[in-house]
Coordinates of C-alpha atoms and ligand atoms in Angstrom, one line a residue:
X172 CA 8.4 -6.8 -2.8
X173 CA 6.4 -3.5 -2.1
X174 CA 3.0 -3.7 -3.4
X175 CA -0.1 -1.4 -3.4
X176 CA -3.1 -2.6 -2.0
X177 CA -6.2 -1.7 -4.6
X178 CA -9.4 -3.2 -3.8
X179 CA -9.0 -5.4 -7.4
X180 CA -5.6 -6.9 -6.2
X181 CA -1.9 -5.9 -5.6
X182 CA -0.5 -3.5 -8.1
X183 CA 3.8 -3.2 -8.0
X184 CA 3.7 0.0 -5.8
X185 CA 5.8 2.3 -8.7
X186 CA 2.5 1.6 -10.7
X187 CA 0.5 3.5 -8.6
X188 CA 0.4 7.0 -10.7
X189 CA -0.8 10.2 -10.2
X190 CA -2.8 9.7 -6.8
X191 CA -5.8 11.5 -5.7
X192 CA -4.5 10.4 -1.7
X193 CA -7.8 11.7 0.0
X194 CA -11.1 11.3 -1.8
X195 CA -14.9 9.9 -1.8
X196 CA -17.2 8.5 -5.4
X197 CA -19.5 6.4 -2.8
X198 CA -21.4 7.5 0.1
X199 CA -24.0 5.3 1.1
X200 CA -25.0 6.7 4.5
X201 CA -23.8 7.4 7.8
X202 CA -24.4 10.4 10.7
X203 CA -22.2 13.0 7.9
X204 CA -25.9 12.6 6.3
X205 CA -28.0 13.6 9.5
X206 CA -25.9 16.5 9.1
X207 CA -25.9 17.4 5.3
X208 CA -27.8 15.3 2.8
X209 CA -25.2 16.7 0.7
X210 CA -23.0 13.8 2.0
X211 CA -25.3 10.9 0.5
X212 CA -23.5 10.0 -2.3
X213 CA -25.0 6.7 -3.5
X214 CA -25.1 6.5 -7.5
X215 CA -22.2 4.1 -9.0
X216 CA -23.0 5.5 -12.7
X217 CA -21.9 9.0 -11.2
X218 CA -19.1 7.4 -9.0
X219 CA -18.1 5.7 -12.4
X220 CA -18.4 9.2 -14.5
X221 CA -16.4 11.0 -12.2
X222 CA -13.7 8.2 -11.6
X223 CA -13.6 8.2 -15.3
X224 CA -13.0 12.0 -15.7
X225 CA -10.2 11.8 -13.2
X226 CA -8.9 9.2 -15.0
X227 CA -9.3 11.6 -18.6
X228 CA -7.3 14.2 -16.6
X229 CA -4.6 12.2 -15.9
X230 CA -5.3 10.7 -12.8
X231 CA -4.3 7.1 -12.0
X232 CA -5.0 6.5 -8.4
X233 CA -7.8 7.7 -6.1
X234 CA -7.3 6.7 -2.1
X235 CA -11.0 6.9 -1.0
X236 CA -11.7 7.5 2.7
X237 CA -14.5 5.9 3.6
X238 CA -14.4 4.5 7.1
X239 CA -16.1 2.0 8.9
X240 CA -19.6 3.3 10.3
X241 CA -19.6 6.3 8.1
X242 CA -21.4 4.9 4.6
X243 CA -18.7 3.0 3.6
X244 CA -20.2 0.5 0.6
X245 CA -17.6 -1.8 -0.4
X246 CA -20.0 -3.6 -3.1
X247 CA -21.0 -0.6 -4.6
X248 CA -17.1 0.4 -5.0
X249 CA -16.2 -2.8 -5.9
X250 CA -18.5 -1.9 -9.1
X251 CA -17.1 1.2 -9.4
X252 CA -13.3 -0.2 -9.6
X253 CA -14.6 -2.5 -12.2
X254 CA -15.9 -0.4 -14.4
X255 CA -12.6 1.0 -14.7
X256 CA -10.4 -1.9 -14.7
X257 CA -7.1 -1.2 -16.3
X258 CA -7.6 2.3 -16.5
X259 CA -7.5 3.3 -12.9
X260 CA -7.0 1.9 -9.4
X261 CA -9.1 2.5 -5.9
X262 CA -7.8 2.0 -2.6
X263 CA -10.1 1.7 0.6
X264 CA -9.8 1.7 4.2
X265 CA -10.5 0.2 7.1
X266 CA -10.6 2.2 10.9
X267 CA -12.7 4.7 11.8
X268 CA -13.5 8.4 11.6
X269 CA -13.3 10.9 14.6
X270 CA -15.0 9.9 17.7
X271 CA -18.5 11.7 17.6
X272 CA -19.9 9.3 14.5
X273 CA -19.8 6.7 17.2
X274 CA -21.6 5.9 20.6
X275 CA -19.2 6.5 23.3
X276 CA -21.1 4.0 25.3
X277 CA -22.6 1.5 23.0
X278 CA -20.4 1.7 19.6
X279 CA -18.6 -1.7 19.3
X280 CA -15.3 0.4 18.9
X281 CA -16.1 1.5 22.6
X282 CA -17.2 -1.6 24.1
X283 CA -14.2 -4.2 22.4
X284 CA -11.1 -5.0 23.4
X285 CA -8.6 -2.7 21.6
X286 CA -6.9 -6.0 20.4
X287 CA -10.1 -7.9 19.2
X288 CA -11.0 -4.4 16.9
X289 CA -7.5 -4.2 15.7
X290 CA -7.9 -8.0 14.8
X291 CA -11.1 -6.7 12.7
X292 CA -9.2 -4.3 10.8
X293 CA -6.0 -6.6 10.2
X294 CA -8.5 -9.3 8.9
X295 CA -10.1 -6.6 6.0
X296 CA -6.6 -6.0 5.2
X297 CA -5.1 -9.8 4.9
X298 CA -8.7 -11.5 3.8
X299 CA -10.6 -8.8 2.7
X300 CA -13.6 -6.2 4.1
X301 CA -16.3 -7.2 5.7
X302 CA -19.8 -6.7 2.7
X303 CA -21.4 -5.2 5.8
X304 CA -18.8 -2.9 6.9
X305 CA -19.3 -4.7 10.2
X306 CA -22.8 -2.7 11.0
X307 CA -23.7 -5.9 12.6
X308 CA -22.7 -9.3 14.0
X309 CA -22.7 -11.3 10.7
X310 CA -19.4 -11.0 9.3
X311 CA -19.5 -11.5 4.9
X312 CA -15.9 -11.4 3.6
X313 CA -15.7 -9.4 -0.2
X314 CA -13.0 -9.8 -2.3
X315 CA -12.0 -6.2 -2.3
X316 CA -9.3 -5.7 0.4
X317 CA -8.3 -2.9 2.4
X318 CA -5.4 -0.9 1.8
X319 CA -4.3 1.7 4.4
X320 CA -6.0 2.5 8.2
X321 CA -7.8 5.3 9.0
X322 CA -8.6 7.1 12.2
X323 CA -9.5 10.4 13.4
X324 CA -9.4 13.3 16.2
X325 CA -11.9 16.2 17.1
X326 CA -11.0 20.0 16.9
X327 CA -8.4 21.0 19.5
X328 CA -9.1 17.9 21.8
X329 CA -8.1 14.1 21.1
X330 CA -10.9 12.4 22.8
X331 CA -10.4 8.6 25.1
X332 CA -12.8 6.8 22.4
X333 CA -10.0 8.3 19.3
X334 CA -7.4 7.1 22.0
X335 CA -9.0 3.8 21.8
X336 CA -9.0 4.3 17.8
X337 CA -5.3 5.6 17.4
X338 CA -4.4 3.1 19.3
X339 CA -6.0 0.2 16.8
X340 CA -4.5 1.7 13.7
X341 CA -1.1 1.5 15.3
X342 CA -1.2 -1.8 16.4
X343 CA -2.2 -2.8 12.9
X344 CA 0.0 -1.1 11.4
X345 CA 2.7 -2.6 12.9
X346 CA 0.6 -6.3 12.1
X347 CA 0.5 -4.7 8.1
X348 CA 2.6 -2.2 7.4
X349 CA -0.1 -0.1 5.9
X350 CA -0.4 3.4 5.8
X351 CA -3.0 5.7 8.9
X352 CA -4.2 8.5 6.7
X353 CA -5.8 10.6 9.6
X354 CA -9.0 12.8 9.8
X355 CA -7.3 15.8 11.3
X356 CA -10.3 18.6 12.6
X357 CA -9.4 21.5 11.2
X358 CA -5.7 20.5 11.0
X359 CA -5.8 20.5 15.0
X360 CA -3.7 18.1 17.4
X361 CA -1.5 16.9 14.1
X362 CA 1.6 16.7 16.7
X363 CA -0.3 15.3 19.6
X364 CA -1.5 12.4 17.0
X365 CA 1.7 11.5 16.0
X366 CA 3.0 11.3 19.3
X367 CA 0.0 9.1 20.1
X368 CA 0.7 6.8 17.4
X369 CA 4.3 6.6 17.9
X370 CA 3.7 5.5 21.6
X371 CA 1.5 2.6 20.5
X372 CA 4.1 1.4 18.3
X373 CA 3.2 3.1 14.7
X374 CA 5.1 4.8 12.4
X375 CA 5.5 8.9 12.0
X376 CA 7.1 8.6 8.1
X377 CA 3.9 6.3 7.4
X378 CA 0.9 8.5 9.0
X379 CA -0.6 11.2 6.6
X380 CA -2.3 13.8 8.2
X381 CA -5.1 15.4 6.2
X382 CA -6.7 18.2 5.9
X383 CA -4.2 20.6 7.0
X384 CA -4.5 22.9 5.1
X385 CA -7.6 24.4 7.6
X386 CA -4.5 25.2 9.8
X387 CA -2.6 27.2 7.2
X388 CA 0.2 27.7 9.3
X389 CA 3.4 27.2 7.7
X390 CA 5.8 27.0 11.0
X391 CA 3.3 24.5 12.5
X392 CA 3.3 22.8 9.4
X393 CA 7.5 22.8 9.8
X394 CA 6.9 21.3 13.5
X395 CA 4.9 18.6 12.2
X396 CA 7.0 17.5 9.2
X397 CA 10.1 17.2 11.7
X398 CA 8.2 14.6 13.3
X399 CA 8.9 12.7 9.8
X400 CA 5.2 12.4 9.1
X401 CA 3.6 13.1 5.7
X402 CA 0.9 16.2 5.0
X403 CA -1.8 15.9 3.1
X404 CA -3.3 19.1 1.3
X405 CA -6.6 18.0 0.0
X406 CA -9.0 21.1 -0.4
X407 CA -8.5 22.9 -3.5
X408 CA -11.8 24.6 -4.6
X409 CA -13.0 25.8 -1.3
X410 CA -12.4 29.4 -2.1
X411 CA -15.3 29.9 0.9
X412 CA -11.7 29.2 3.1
X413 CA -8.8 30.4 1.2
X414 CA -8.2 30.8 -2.0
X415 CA -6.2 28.3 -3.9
X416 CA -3.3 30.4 -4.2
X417 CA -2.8 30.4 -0.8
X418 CA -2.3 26.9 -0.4
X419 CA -0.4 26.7 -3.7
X420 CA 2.2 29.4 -2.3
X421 CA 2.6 27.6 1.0
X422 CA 3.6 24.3 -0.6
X423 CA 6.3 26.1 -2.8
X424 CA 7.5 27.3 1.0
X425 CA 7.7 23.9 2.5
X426 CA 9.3 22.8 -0.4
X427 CA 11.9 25.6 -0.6
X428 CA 12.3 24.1 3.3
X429 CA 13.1 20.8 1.8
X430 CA 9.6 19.2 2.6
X431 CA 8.7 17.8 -0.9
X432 CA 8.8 14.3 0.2
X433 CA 6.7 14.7 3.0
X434 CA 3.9 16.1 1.0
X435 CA 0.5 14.6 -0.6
X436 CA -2.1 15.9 -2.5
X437 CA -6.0 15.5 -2.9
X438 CA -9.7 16.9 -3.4
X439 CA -11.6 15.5 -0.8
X440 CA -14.8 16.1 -2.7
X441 CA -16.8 14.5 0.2
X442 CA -19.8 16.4 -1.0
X443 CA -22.4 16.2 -3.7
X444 CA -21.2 19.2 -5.4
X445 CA -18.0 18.6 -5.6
X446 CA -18.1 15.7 -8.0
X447 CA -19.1 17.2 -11.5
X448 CA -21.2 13.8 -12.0
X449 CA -23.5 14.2 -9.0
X450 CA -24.1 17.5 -10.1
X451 CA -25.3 17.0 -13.6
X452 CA -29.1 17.2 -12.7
X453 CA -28.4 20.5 -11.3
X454 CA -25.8 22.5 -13.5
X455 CA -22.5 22.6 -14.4
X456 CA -19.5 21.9 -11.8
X457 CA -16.0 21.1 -11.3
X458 CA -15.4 17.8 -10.3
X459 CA -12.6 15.9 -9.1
X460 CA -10.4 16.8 -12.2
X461 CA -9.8 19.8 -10.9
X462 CA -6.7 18.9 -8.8
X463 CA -5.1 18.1 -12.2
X464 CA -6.8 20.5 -14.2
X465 CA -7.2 23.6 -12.0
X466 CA -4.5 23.3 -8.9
X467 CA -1.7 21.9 -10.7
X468 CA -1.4 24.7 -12.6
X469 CA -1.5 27.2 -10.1
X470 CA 0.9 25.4 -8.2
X471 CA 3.6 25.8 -11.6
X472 CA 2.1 29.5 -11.8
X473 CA 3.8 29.8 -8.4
X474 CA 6.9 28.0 -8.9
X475 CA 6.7 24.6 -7.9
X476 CA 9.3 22.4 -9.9
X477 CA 7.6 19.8 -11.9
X478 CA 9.9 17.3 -10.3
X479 CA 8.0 18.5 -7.0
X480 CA 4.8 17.7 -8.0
X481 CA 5.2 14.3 -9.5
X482 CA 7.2 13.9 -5.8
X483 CA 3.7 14.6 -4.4
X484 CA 1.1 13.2 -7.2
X485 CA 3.2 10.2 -7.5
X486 CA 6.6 9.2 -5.7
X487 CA 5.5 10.3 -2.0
X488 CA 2.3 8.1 -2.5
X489 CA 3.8 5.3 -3.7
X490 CA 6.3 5.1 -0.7
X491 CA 4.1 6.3 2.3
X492 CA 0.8 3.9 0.7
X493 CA 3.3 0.7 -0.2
X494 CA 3.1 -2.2 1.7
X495 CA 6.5 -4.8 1.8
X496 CA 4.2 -8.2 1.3
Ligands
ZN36 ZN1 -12.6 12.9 3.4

């Protein structure tokens, strides 16, 4: 049977809806917010508010990204999910982001045995994630189980500690048969990653590669999708990069190519002020509707068959995130 992994149980996978397949509601910490404290994202009534006005806009399904060592707080989404039982589901990860959030040196992912971390990441997917996120050597077992892998490359370079991390997602992978959604920098090294992760034993048709659409390159993106791989386009809003449109047209080209199946679709909020909730204090803002509300409809505008969208809101999800248990 192929199931969908939600972190409130095993859904049939054709139940999965429209899918939100790269997003954040929970932030609790992590280097991102030595960066920006835009990044802390911390409040469960906001994560609940915008879940819930996804949910209003259609949405069903929201695959949030949240890897190990980067602020990932499973109780707090364990909440969120709850709050919204039987309206919508929540998938988590386990793996890691790219390779600067962690010490080269002393980081446990560069210190283990590739086997013994891949054994971590197959036991939050079979038992359940670890309360702590493993931040330390006490080991608490939630509930909430992990339902795809994630790992991550830098910009034009794939570095030996990402190696190290490609190489645990494949080998659970092939323990799981979950899905690696990958952290792509700036749509860089998308061929060189799946070639990593087929050589440890992983699966091209079930890697998604997001954030490609910072490499708005339509041949590459041709190259890629030969490889049998899945993209994921998951920045709509960020006119400060392109406009909308520009993304919107390019889909409508790869699917004119015959690449709807291979395509998947999200926000990637990621920030504070891209969740409408977080932003209430402040002012008014789009949230994460707006890949329903705002970017569907550009994507019709510019000719994209309905049957092409629910192939990549709903149908390409379902098969690339399903899981034969
Ligand atoms: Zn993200």
């Amino acid at each position: 049977m192929k199931i969908i992994r939600t972190i409130l149980g095993d859904i049939p996978y054709n139940e999965i809806g429209i899918t939100d397949s790269h997003d954040h509601l929970i932030r609790s910490g992590g280097p991102e917010i030595g960066l920006d404290k835009a990044f802390l994202m911390d409040d469960v009534n906001s994560a609940i508010e915008e879940f819930e006005r996804y949910i209003a806009a259609g949405g069903k399904t929201m695959v949030c990204m949240d890897p190990i060592g980067c602020g990932r707080n499973v109780a707090k989404m364990i909440e969120v999910a709850n709050a919204c039982r039987g309206k919508g589901h929540i998938m988590m990860t386990t793996g890691f982001q790219k390779g600067n959030n962690y010490c080269p040196n002393t980081s446990f992912l560069a210190t283990v045995d590739v086997n013994k971390i891949a054994d971590l990441m197959i036991a939050e997917i079979v038992e359940g994630m670890d309360y702590h996120s493993y931040n330390g050597p006490v080991i608490e077992r939630t509930t909430a189980k992990a339902g795809l892998i994630k790992a991550g490359t830098s910009y034009r370079l794939i570095t030996n500690l990402e190696q190290k991390a490609l190489k645990v997602a494949a080998i659970t992978q092939k323990e799981t048969g979950c899905a690696i959604s990958m952290h792509t920098d700036f749509g860089t090294m998308a061929l060189e990653i799946v070639g990593e992760i087929k050589k440890n034993g992983g699966l091209p048709e079930k890697t998604v590669l997001c954030h490609m659409q910072r490499n708005l390159d339509k041949y590459y993106y041709r190259q890629v999708l030969e490889t049998g791989a899945i993209i994921c386009f998951d920045e709509p809003n960020k006119p400060q990069y392109r406009p909308d449109a520009v993304i919107a047209e390019t889909i409508l080209w790869l699917v004119e190519q015959g690449y709807e199946k291979q395509i998947v679709l999200g926000m990637d909020g990621g920030r504070m002020e891209a969740l409408a909730a977080y932003m209430e204090e402040k002012g008014k803002a789009n949230g994460l509707e707006y890949l329903l509300t705002r970017f569907v409809p550009v994507l019709k505008e510019v000719g994209v068959k309905q049957s092409a969208i629910d192939n990549m809101l709903i149908y390409n999800p379902a098969n690339v995130f399903a899981i034969e248990v």
